[in-house]
mmCIF file of C-alpha atoms in Angstrom:
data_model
loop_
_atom_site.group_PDB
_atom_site.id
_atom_site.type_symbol
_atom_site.label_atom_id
_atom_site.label_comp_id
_atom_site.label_asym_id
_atom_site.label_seq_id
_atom_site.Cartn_x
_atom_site.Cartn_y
_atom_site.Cartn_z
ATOM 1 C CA UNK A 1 24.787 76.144 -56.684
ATOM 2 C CA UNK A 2 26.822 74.297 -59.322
ATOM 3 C CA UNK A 3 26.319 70.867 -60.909
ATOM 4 C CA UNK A 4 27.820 68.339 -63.163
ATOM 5 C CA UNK A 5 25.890 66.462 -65.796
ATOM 6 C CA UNK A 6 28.103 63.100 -67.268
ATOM 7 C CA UNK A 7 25.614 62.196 -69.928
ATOM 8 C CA UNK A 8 26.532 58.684 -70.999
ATOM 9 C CA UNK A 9 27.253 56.705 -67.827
ATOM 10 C CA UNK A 10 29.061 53.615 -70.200
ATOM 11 C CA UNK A 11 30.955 54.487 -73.292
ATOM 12 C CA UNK A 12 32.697 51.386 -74.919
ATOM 13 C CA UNK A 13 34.759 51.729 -77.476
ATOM 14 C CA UNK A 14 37.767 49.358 -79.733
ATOM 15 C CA UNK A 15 41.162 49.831 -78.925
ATOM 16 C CA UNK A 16 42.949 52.893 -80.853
ATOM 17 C CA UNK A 17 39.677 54.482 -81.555
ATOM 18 C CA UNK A 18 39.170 57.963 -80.286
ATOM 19 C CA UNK A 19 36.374 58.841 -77.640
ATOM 20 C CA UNK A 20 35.169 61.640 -76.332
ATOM 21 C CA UNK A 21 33.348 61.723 -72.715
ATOM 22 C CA UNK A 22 30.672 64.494 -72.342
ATOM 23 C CA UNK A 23 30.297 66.789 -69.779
ATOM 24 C CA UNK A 24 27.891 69.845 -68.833
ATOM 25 C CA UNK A 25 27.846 72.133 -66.050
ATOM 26 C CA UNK A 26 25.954 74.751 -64.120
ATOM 27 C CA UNK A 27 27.576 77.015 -62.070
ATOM 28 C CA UNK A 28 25.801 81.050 -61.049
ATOM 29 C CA UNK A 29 29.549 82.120 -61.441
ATOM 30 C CA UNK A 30 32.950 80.885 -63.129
ATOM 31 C CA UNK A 31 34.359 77.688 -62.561
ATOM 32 C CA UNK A 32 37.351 76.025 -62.178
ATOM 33 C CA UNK A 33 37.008 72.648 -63.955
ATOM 34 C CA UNK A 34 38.211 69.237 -63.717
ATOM 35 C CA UNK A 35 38.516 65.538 -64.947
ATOM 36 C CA UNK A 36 39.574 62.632 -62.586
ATOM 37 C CA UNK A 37 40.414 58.710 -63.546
ATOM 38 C CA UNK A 38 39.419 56.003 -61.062
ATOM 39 C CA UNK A 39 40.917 52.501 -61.604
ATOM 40 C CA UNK A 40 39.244 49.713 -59.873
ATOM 41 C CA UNK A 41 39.251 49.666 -56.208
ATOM 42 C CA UNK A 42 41.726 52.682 -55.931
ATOM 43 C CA UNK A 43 41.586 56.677 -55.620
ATOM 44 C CA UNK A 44 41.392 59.236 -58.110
ATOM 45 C CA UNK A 45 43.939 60.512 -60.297
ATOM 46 C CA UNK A 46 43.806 64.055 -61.406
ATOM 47 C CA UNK A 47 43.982 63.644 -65.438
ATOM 48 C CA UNK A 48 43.558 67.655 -66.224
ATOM 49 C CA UNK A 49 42.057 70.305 -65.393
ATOM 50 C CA UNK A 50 40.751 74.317 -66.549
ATOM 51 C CA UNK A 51 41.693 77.150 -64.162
ATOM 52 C CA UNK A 52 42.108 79.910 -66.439
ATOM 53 C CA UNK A 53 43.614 81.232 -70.407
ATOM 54 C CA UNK A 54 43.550 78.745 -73.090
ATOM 55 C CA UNK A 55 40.184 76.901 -73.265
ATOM 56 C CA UNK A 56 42.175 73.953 -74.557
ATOM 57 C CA UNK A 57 43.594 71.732 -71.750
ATOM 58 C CA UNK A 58 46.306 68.848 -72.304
ATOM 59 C CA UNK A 59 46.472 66.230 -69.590
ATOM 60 C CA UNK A 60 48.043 63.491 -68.685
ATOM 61 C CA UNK A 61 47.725 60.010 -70.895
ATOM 62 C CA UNK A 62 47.423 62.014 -74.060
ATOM 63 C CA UNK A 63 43.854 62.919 -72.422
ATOM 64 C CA UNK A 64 42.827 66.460 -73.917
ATOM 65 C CA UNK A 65 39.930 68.916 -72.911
ATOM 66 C CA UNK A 66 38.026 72.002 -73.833
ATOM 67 C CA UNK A 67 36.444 74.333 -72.122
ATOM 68 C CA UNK A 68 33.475 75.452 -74.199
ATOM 69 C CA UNK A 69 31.421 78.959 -71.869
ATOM 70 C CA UNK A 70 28.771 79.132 -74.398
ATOM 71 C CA UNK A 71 27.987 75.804 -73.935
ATOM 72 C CA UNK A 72 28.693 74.889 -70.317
ATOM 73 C CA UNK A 73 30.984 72.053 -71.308
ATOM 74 C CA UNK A 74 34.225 70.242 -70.923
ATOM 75 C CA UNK A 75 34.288 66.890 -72.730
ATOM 76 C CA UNK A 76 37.266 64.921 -72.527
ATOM 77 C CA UNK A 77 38.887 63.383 -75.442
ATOM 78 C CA UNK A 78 41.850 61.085 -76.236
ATOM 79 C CA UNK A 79 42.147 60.427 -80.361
ATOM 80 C CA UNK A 80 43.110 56.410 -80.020
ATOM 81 C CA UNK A 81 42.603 55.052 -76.603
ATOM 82 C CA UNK A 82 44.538 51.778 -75.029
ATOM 83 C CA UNK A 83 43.439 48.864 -73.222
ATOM 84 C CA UNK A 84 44.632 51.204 -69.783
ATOM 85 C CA UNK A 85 42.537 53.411 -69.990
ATOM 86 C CA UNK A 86 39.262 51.481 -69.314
ATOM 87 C CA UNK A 87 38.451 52.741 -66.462
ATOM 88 C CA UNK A 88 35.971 55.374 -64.606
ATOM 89 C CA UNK A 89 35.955 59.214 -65.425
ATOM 90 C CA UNK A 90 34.509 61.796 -63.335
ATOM 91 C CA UNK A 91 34.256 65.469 -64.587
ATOM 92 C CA UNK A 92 34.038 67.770 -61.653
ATOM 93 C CA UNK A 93 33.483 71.252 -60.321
ATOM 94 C CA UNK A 94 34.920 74.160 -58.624
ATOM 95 C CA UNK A 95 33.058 77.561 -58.432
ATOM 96 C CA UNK A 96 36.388 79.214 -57.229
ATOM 97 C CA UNK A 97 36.683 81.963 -54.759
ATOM 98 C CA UNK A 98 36.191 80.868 -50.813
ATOM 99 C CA UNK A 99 34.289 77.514 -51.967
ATOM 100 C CA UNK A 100 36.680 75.101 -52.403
ATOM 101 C CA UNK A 101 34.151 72.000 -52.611
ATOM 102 C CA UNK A 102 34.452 69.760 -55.823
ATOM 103 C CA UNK A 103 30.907 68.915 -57.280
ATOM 104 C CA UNK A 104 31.569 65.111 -59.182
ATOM 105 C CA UNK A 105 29.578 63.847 -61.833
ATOM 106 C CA UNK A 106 27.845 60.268 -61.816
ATOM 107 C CA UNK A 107 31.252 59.271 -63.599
ATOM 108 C CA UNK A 108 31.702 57.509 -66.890
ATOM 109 C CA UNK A 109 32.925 54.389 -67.129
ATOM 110 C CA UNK A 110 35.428 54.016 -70.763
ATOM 111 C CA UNK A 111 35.810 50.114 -71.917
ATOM 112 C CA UNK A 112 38.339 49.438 -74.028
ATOM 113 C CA UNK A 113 37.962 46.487 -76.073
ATOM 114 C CA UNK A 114 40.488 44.556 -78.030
ATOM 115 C CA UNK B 1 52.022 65.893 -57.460
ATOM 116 C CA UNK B 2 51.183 65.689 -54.115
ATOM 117 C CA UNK B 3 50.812 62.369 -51.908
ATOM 118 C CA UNK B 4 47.933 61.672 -49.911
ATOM 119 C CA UNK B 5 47.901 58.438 -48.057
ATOM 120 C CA UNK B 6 45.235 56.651 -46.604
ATOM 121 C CA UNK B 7 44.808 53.706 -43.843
ATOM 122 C CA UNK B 8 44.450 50.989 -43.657
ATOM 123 C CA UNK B 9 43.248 50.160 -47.417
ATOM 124 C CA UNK B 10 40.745 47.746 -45.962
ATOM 125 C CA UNK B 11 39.323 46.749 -42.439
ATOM 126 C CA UNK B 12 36.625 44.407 -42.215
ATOM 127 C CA UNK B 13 34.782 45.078 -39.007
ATOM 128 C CA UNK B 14 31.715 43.527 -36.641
ATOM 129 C CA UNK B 15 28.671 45.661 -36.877
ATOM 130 C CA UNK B 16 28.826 47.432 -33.287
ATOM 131 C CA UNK B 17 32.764 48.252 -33.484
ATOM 132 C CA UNK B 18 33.721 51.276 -34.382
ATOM 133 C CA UNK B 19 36.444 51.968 -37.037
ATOM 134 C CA UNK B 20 39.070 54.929 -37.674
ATOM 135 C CA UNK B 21 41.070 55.599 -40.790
ATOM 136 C CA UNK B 22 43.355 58.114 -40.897
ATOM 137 C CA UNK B 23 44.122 60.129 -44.280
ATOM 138 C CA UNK B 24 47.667 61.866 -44.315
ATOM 139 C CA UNK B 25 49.515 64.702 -46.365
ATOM 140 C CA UNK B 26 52.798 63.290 -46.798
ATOM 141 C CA UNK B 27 54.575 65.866 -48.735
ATOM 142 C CA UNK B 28 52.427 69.260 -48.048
ATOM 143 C CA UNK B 29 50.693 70.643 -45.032
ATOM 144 C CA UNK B 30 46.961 70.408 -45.547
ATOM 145 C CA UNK B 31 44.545 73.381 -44.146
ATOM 146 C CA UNK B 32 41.700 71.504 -45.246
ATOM 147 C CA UNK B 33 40.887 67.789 -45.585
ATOM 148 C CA UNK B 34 37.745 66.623 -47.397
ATOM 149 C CA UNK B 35 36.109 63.234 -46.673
ATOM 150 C CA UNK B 36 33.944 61.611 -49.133
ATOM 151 C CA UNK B 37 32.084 58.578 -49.331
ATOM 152 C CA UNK B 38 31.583 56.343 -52.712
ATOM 153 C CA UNK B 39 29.080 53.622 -53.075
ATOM 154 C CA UNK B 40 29.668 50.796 -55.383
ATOM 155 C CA UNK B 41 29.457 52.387 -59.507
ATOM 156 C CA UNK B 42 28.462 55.725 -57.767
ATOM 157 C CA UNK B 43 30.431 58.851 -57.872
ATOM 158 C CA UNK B 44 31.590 60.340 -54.572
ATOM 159 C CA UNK B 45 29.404 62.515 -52.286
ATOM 160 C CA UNK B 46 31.317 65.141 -50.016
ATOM 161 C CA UNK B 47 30.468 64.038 -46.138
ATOM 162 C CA UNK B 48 32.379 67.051 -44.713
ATOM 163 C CA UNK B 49 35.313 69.127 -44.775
ATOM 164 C CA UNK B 50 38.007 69.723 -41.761
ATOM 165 C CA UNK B 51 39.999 72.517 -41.081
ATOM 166 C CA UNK B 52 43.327 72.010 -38.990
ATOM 167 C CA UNK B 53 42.362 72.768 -36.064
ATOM 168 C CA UNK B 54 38.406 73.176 -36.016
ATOM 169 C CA UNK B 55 35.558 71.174 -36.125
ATOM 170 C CA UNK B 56 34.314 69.366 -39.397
ATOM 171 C CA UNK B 57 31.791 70.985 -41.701
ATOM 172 C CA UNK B 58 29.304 68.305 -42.359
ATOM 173 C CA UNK B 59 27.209 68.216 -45.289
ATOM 174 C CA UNK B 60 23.433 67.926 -45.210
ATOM 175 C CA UNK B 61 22.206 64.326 -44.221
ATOM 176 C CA UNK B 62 25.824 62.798 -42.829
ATOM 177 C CA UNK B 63 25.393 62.615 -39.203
ATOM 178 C CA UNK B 64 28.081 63.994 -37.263
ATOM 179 C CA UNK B 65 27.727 61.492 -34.094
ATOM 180 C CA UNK B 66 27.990 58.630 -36.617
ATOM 181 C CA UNK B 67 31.533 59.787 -38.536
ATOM 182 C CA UNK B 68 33.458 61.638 -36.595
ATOM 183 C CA UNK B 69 36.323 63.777 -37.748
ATOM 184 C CA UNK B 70 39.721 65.157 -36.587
ATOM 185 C CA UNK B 71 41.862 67.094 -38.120
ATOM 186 C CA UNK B 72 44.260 67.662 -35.348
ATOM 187 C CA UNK B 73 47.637 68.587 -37.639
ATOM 188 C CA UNK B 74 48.007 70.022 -41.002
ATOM 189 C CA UNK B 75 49.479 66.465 -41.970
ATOM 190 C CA UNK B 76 46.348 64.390 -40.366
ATOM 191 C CA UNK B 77 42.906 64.087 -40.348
ATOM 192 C CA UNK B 78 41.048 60.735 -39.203
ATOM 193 C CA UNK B 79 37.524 59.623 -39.401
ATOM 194 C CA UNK B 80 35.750 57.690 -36.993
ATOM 195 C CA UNK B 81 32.689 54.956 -38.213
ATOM 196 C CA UNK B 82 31.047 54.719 -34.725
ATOM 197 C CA UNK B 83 29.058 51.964 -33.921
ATOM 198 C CA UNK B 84 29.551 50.736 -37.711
ATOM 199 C CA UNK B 85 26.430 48.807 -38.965
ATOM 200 C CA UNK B 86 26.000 46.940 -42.695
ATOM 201 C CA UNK B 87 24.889 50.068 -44.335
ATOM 202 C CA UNK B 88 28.127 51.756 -43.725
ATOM 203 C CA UNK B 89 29.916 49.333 -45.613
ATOM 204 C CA UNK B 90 31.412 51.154 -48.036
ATOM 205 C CA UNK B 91 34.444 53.166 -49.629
ATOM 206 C CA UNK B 92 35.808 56.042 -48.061
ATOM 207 C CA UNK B 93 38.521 58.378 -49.995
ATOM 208 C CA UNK B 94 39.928 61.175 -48.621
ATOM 209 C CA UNK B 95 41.394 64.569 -50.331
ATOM 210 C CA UNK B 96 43.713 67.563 -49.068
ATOM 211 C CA UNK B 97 44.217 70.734 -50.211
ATOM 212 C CA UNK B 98 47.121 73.140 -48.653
ATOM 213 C CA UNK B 99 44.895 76.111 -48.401
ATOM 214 C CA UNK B 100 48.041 78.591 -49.890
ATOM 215 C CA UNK B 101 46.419 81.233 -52.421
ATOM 216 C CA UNK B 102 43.262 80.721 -54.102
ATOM 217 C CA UNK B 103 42.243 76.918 -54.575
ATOM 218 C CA UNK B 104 43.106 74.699 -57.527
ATOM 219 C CA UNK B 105 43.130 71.532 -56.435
ATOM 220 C CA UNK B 106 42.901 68.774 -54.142
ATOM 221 C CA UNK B 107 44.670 65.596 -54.040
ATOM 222 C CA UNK B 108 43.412 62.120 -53.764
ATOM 223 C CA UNK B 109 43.945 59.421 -51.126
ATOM 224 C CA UNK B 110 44.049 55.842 -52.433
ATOM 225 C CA UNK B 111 40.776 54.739 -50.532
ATOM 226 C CA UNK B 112 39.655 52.477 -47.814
ATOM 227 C CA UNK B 113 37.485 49.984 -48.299
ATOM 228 C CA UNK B 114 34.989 49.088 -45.359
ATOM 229 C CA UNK B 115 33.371 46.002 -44.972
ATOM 230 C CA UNK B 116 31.249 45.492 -41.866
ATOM 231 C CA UNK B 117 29.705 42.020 -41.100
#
């Protein structure tokens, strides 16, 4: 079974600040990861994700994310965030192979304050 | 990327009256459609997935009479809110994935929000 564990379910934060969004996983074998951006009252975007080689993973929106196996992680970062992106994050999961079902986290939502 | 679409957007409905929306590949043939389900500052939960062609795996506690599914072409899947009541009020989103090779991703619809009265 594999799960996704957003700890922090609000993160505000001033304009051109960096953030960081966490997220943990649990998966019984290896995973294909991923982060998603919801803006209000529409779908989600696909901002990055981690199939395979380098653990570090560049996205769209200057978004970056690493892929840490020791620690079952994959935070996102961005090093000074805009108004744009407040929004809601959701890290999810893939545990590869014939399962091709995406496991979301509760989601995140970023503020971005002036 | 890939385009999804999804619609209508919205549909406010009479409890009783059942709704479809319809969630299309528009660039990409999709093996499998997913439907999910996202309640108001919730994250999505998976209701089932449809193969072209076959019936709907449904996940555990969605009930299959109640949201039916059809994935008749590899562009096209629809889903069905049968006899839609309050509690189904709610927004639906819809993802495809072409099936080619080992998975990697699936693509987003826009959503369709569902009011019922």
């Amino acid at each position: 079974a594999q799960s996704v564990t957003q700890l922090d379910s609000q993160v505000p934060v001033f304009e051109e600040a960096p953030v960081e969004l966490r997220c943990n996983y649990s998966s019984s074998v290896s995973v294909y990861l991923f982060w998603y951006v919801q803006y209000p009252n529409q779908g989600l975007q696909l901002l990055l994700k981690y199939l395979s080689g380098s653990t570090l993973v560049k996205g769209i929106n200057g978004f970056e994310a690493e892929f840490n196996k020791s620690q079952t992680s994959f935070h996102l970062r961005k090093p000074s965030v805009h108004i744009s992106d407040t929004a809601e994050y959701f890290c999810a999961v893939n545990s590869g192979g014939s399962n091709y079902k995406l496991t979301f986290g509760k989601g995140t939502l970023l503020t971005v304050n002036p | 990327g890939a385009v999804v679409s999804q619609h209508p957007s919205r549909v406010i409905c009479k409890s009783g009256t059942s709704v479809k929306i319809e969630c299309r590949s528009l660039d990409f043939q999709a093996t499998t459609m997913f439907w999910y389900r996202q309640f108001p500052k919730k994250s999505l939960m998976l209701m089932a997935t449809s193969n072209e062609g076959s019936k709907a795996t449904y996940e555990q506690g969605v009930e299959k009479d109640k949201f039916l599914i059809n994935h008749a072409s590899l562009t096209l899947s629809t889903l069905t809110v049968t006899s839609a009541h309050p509690e189904d009020s709610s927004f639906y989103i819809c993802s495809a994935w072409s099936g080619a090779g080992t998975f990697d991703e699936q693509f987003f619809g826009p959503g369709t929000r569902l009011t019922v009265l």
